[in-house]
Amino acid sequence: MKFCAETFFTPAGINDYLAYLASSYETARIADWRPSGCVCVRHDIDFDVDCALWLAKLEARHGVNASYYFLITSDLYNVLSRANSRAIQEISALGFEVGLHFDPTVYEGADAKAMHDAYLREKETLERVTGQPVVSASLHNPSTLDELPSLAGVTNCYDPPVFKPESFLSDSCKDFRGKDPFTFLEGSAKESIQLLLHPLHYYSSAGGGYSLSLSRCFAERINRIDRAFRGNRTYQAEIGDQSLLEVLCATQRGQVRS
């Protein structure tokens, strides 16, 4: 298959890629890494849990094994909310590994012991959500860190032998850095490859960039707020039969015209 960035970062594009991946290679979770013969598929969840569940269901249909890493300290989603906890539990129930996406910058100025204690607290929080032990972890934005913290007791996605620059492929910023995501996998026969894909990149039905993917996420969150407020009679009287999303879009169009 031939790589085309314009069509790759779409639901159809990732569906075709997963079909190719499942039919051509043996996929594995990070926890099941071995020196050669497999593609370890990894997903860092930086923004939204809904798109992670969407991709997990797609991967499950194709029989792709993968690991999903969630931020405990995210400003953008809460792993302990009922909806997100259930989504993460569903991902785990589908057979995927759920690991910790650890952001050391949240603990700026912490010494090694304080950083380790924070990591353990986050790990235990995620374990309470899934009811399963966390056996691997990935670091958030490691390229911005002066020093990578030690994550004892788990497989660290950025520690050798799991991580080697020459056998690592990432779609960060929707850019494979000149590598072809199809032909690059051919090297897995000699040395296992770690493949990092961010679900948000494939979440827009129209493709066309981050704005459309984010718009879908925002729309889902607005609809969730709408449902939560429907028991408020004052809100119900104001909104009526319209959805909150419809009201906000109409308001925005009015502001643009004025």
CSV table of C-alpha atoms in Angstrom, one decimal:
chain,number,residue,atom,x,y,z
A,1,MET,CA,0.0,0.0,0.0
A,2,LYS,CA,1.1,3.6,-0.6
A,3,PHE,CA,1.2,6.2,2.1
A,4,CYS,CA,-0.8,9.4,1.4
A,5,ALA,CA,-1.0,11.9,4.3
A,6,GLU,CA,-4.2,13.5,3.1
A,7,THR,CA,-6.1,10.2,3.3
A,8,PHE,CA,-4.2,8.5,6.0
A,9,PHE,CA,-5.3,10.7,8.9
A,10,THR,CA,-9.0,9.9,8.6
A,11,PRO,CA,-11.2,7.1,9.9
A,12,ALA,CA,-11.1,5.4,6.5
A,13,GLY,CA,-7.4,5.8,6.4
A,14,ILE,CA,-6.7,4.3,9.8
A,15,ASN,CA,-9.2,1.5,9.1
A,16,ASP,CA,-7.3,0.5,6.0
A,17,TYR,CA,-4.0,0.7,7.9
A,18,LEU,CA,-5.2,-1.4,10.7
A,19,ALA,CA,-6.4,-4.0,8.3
A,20,TYR,CA,-3.0,-4.0,6.6
A,21,LEU,CA,-1.2,-4.2,9.9
A,22,ALA,CA,-3.3,-7.1,11.2
A,23,SER,CA,-3.0,-9.1,8.0
A,24,SER,CA,0.7,-8.5,7.5
A,25,TYR,CA,2.3,-8.5,10.9
A,26,GLU,CA,2.0,-9.8,14.4
A,27,THR,CA,0.9,-7.0,16.7
A,28,ALA,CA,1.6,-6.9,20.5
A,29,ARG,CA,1.0,-4.9,23.6
A,30,ILE,CA,4.0,-3.1,25.1
A,31,ALA,CA,3.8,-5.5,28.0
A,32,ASP,CA,4.3,-8.4,25.6
A,33,TRP,CA,7.3,-6.9,23.8
A,34,ARG,CA,10.0,-9.3,22.5
A,35,PRO,CA,13.2,-8.5,20.7
A,36,SER,CA,12.0,-9.4,17.2
A,37,GLY,CA,9.0,-10.5,15.1
A,38,CYS,CA,6.3,-8.0,16.2
A,39,VAL,CA,4.9,-4.5,16.0
A,40,CYS,CA,4.1,-3.1,19.5
A,41,VAL,CA,1.2,-0.7,19.0
A,42,ARG,CA,1.0,2.2,21.5
A,43,HIS,CA,-1.6,5.0,21.9
A,44,ASP,CA,-1.0,8.0,24.2
A,45,ILE,CA,-4.3,9.6,25.1
A,46,ASP,CA,-3.5,13.3,25.4
A,47,PHE,CA,-6.9,14.9,24.9
A,48,ASP,CA,-10.0,12.7,24.9
A,49,VAL,CA,-11.1,9.3,26.1
A,50,ASP,CA,-14.0,8.9,23.7
A,51,CYS,CA,-11.7,8.8,20.7
A,52,ALA,CA,-9.5,6.3,22.5
A,53,LEU,CA,-12.6,4.0,22.9
A,54,TRP,CA,-13.5,4.6,19.3
A,55,LEU,CA,-10.1,3.4,18.1
A,56,ALA,CA,-10.0,0.5,20.5
A,57,LYS,CA,-13.3,-0.9,19.1
A,58,LEU,CA,-11.9,-0.5,15.5
A,59,GLU,CA,-8.7,-2.3,16.5
A,60,ALA,CA,-10.6,-5.1,18.2
A,61,ARG,CA,-12.6,-5.7,15.0
A,62,HIS,CA,-9.3,-6.1,13.1
A,63,GLY,CA,-7.6,-8.2,15.8
A,64,VAL,CA,-4.9,-5.6,16.5
A,65,ASN,CA,-3.2,-5.8,19.9
A,66,ALA,CA,-2.3,-2.5,21.5
A,67,SER,CA,-1.6,-0.5,24.7
A,68,TYR,CA,-3.4,2.6,25.7
A,69,TYR,CA,-1.8,5.2,28.0
A,70,PHE,CA,-3.9,7.6,30.1
A,71,LEU,CA,-3.0,10.8,31.8
A,72,ILE,CA,-4.0,11.1,35.4
A,73,THR,CA,-3.1,14.8,35.7
A,74,SER,CA,-4.7,16.0,32.4
A,75,ASP,CA,-6.5,19.4,32.4
A,76,LEU,CA,-8.6,18.1,29.5
A,77,TYR,CA,-10.2,14.9,30.8
A,78,ASN,CA,-10.8,13.1,34.1
A,79,VAL,CA,-10.1,9.4,34.3
A,80,LEU,CA,-12.2,9.2,37.5
A,81,SER,CA,-15.4,10.5,35.9
A,82,ARG,CA,-18.1,7.9,35.5
A,83,ALA,CA,-18.2,8.1,31.7
A,84,ASN,CA,-14.4,8.0,31.3
A,85,SER,CA,-13.9,5.3,33.9
A,86,ARG,CA,-16.4,3.1,32.0
A,87,ALA,CA,-14.7,3.8,28.7
A,88,ILE,CA,-11.3,2.9,30.1
A,89,GLN,CA,-12.8,-0.2,31.6
A,90,GLU,CA,-14.3,-1.2,28.3
A,91,ILE,CA,-11.0,-0.7,26.6
A,92,SER,CA,-9.4,-3.0,29.1
A,93,ALA,CA,-12.2,-5.6,28.7
A,94,LEU,CA,-11.6,-5.6,25.0
A,95,GLY,CA,-8.2,-7.1,25.8
A,96,PHE,CA,-6.0,-4.0,25.4
A,97,GLU,CA,-3.4,-3.0,27.9
A,98,VAL,CA,-4.1,0.1,29.9
A,99,GLY,CA,-1.0,1.9,31.1
A,100,LEU,CA,0.0,5.2,32.7
A,101,HIS,CA,0.9,8.3,30.6
A,102,PHE,CA,3.0,10.1,33.2
A,103,ASP,CA,3.7,13.8,32.9
A,104,PRO,CA,6.7,14.8,35.1
A,105,THR,CA,6.2,18.5,34.4
A,106,VAL,CA,3.2,18.6,36.7
A,107,TYR,CA,5.7,18.0,39.6
A,108,GLU,CA,8.2,20.7,38.6
A,109,GLY,CA,10.9,21.1,41.2
A,110,ALA,CA,10.2,17.7,42.8
A,111,ASP,CA,13.3,15.6,43.8
A,112,ALA,CA,13.7,12.0,42.8
A,113,LYS,CA,11.8,10.6,45.8
A,114,ALA,CA,8.9,13.0,45.4
A,115,MET,CA,8.7,12.3,41.7
A,116,HIS,CA,8.7,8.5,42.4
A,117,ASP,CA,6.0,8.9,45.0
A,118,ALA,CA,3.8,10.9,42.6
A,119,TYR,CA,4.3,8.3,39.9
A,120,LEU,CA,3.2,5.5,42.3
A,121,ARG,CA,0.1,7.5,43.3
A,122,GLU,CA,-0.9,8.0,39.7
A,123,LYS,CA,-0.3,4.3,39.0
A,124,GLU,CA,-2.4,3.2,41.9
A,125,THR,CA,-5.2,5.6,40.8
A,126,LEU,CA,-5.3,4.0,37.3
A,127,GLU,CA,-5.2,0.5,38.8
A,128,ARG,CA,-8.3,1.3,40.8
A,129,VAL,CA,-10.1,2.4,37.6
A,130,THR,CA,-9.4,-0.8,35.7
A,131,GLY,CA,-9.0,-3.3,38.6
A,132,GLN,CA,-5.8,-4.5,36.8
A,133,PRO,CA,-2.2,-3.9,37.6
A,134,VAL,CA,-0.4,-1.3,35.5
A,135,VAL,CA,2.7,-3.0,34.1
A,136,SER,CA,3.9,-0.3,31.6
A,137,ALA,CA,4.0,3.5,31.3
A,138,SER,CA,4.9,6.1,28.8
A,139,LEU,CA,6.1,9.6,29.4
A,140,HIS,CA,4.3,12.7,28.2
A,141,ASN,CA,6.3,14.9,25.8
A,142,PRO,CA,9.7,13.4,26.7
A,143,SER,CA,11.5,15.6,24.2
A,144,THR,CA,10.8,18.6,26.4
A,145,LEU,CA,12.4,17.0,29.5
A,146,ASP,CA,16.0,17.6,30.5
A,147,GLU,CA,16.1,14.3,32.3
A,148,LEU,CA,13.8,11.3,32.0
A,149,PRO,CA,12.5,10.1,35.4
A,150,SER,CA,12.9,6.5,36.5
A,151,LEU,CA,9.6,4.5,36.5
A,152,ALA,CA,10.4,1.5,38.7
A,153,GLY,CA,8.3,-1.6,38.5
A,154,VAL,CA,6.9,-1.2,35.0
A,155,THR,CA,8.1,-1.3,31.4
A,156,ASN,CA,9.0,2.2,30.4
A,157,CYS,CA,8.2,2.9,26.7
A,158,TYR,CA,11.2,5.1,26.5
A,159,ASP,CA,13.7,2.7,28.0
A,160,PRO,CA,15.8,0.3,26.0
A,161,PRO,CA,15.4,-2.4,24.8
A,162,VAL,CA,11.7,-1.5,24.2
A,163,PHE,CA,12.7,1.9,22.8
A,164,LYS,CA,15.3,2.4,20.1
A,165,PRO,CA,15.2,5.4,17.8
A,166,GLU,CA,15.9,3.2,14.7
A,167,SER,CA,12.9,1.0,15.5
A,168,PHE,CA,10.4,3.6,16.7
A,169,LEU,CA,7.7,5.1,14.5
A,170,SER,CA,5.4,8.0,15.7
A,171,ASP,CA,2.7,10.0,14.2
A,172,SER,CA,3.3,13.0,16.6
A,173,CYS,CA,2.1,16.2,15.0
A,174,LYS,CA,0.7,14.1,12.1
A,175,ASP,CA,4.2,13.7,10.9
A,176,PHE,CA,6.1,10.4,10.5
A,177,ARG,CA,9.4,12.4,10.0
A,178,GLY,CA,9.9,11.2,6.5
A,179,LYS,CA,9.2,7.5,7.3
A,180,ASP,CA,6.6,5.5,5.4
A,181,PRO,CA,4.3,3.9,7.9
A,182,PHE,CA,3.8,0.9,5.6
A,183,THR,CA,7.4,0.1,4.5
A,184,PHE,CA,8.9,0.9,7.9
A,185,LEU,CA,7.2,-2.0,9.5
A,186,GLU,CA,9.1,-4.5,7.3
A,187,GLY,CA,12.0,-4.2,9.7
A,188,SER,CA,10.0,-5.9,12.5
A,189,ALA,CA,11.2,-9.3,11.4
A,190,LYS,CA,14.7,-8.5,12.5
A,191,GLU,CA,13.9,-6.1,15.4
A,192,SER,CA,10.5,-5.4,16.9
A,193,ILE,CA,9.0,-2.0,16.2
A,194,GLN,CA,7.2,0.3,18.6
A,195,LEU,CA,4.4,2.1,16.7
A,196,LEU,CA,2.9,5.2,18.4
A,197,LEU,CA,-0.5,6.4,17.0
A,198,HIS,CA,-2.6,9.1,18.6
A,199,PRO,CA,-6.3,8.4,18.3
A,200,LEU,CA,-7.3,12.1,17.9
A,201,HIS,CA,-5.4,12.2,14.6
A,202,TYR,CA,-8.0,9.9,12.9
A,203,TYR,CA,-11.2,11.1,14.6
A,204,SER,CA,-12.6,13.5,12.0
A,205,SER,CA,-14.9,11.9,9.4
A,206,ALA,CA,-13.9,14.6,6.9
A,207,GLY,CA,-10.1,14.5,7.6
A,208,GLY,CA,-8.6,17.9,6.9
A,209,GLY,CA,-6.7,18.8,10.1
A,210,TYR,CA,-6.9,19.1,13.8
A,211,SER,CA,-9.7,21.7,13.8
A,212,LEU,CA,-12.2,19.1,12.5
A,213,SER,CA,-11.1,16.4,14.9
A,214,LEU,CA,-11.3,18.8,17.8
A,215,SER,CA,-14.7,20.0,16.7
A,216,ARG,CA,-16.0,16.4,16.9
A,217,CYS,CA,-14.6,16.1,20.4
A,218,PHE,CA,-16.1,19.5,21.5
A,219,ALA,CA,-19.5,18.6,20.0
A,220,GLU,CA,-19.6,15.4,22.1
A,221,ARG,CA,-18.6,17.2,25.2
A,222,ILE,CA,-21.3,19.9,24.6
A,223,ASN,CA,-23.9,17.2,24.1
A,224,ARG,CA,-22.8,15.6,27.4
A,225,ILE,CA,-23.3,18.9,29.2
A,226,ASP,CA,-26.7,19.3,27.5
A,227,ARG,CA,-27.8,15.9,28.8
A,228,ALA,CA,-26.6,16.7,32.3
A,229,PHE,CA,-28.6,19.9,32.4
A,230,ARG,CA,-31.9,18.6,31.1
A,231,GLY,CA,-33.1,18.0,34.7
A,232,ASN,CA,-32.8,21.8,35.4
A,233,ARG,CA,-36.2,23.3,34.6
A,234,THR,CA,-34.8,26.8,34.0
A,235,TYR,CA,-32.3,25.5,31.5
A,236,GLN,CA,-35.0,23.3,29.9
A,237,ALA,CA,-37.2,26.4,29.5
A,238,GLU,CA,-34.4,28.4,27.9
A,239,ILE,CA,-33.2,25.7,25.5
A,240,GLY,CA,-36.6,24.1,24.6
A,241,ASP,CA,-36.5,21.4,22.0
A,242,GLN,CA,-33.2,22.6,20.6
A,243,SER,CA,-29.9,21.1,21.6
A,244,LEU,CA,-27.3,23.2,23.3
A,245,LEU,CA,-25.0,22.6,20.4
A,246,GLU,CA,-27.6,24.1,18.0
A,247,VAL,CA,-28.0,27.1,20.3
A,248,LEU,CA,-24.3,27.7,20.5
A,249,CYS,CA,-23.8,27.3,16.7
A,250,ALA,CA,-26.7,29.8,16.0
A,251,THR,CA,-25.2,32.2,18.5
A,252,GLN,CA,-21.8,32.0,16.9
A,253,ARG,CA,-23.3,32.5,13.4
A,254,GLY,CA,-25.1,35.6,14.7
A,255,GLN,CA,-21.8,37.0,16.1
A,256,VAL,CA,-20.0,36.4,12.8
A,257,ARG,CA,-22.7,38.2,10.8
A,258,SER,CA,-22.7,41.1,13.2
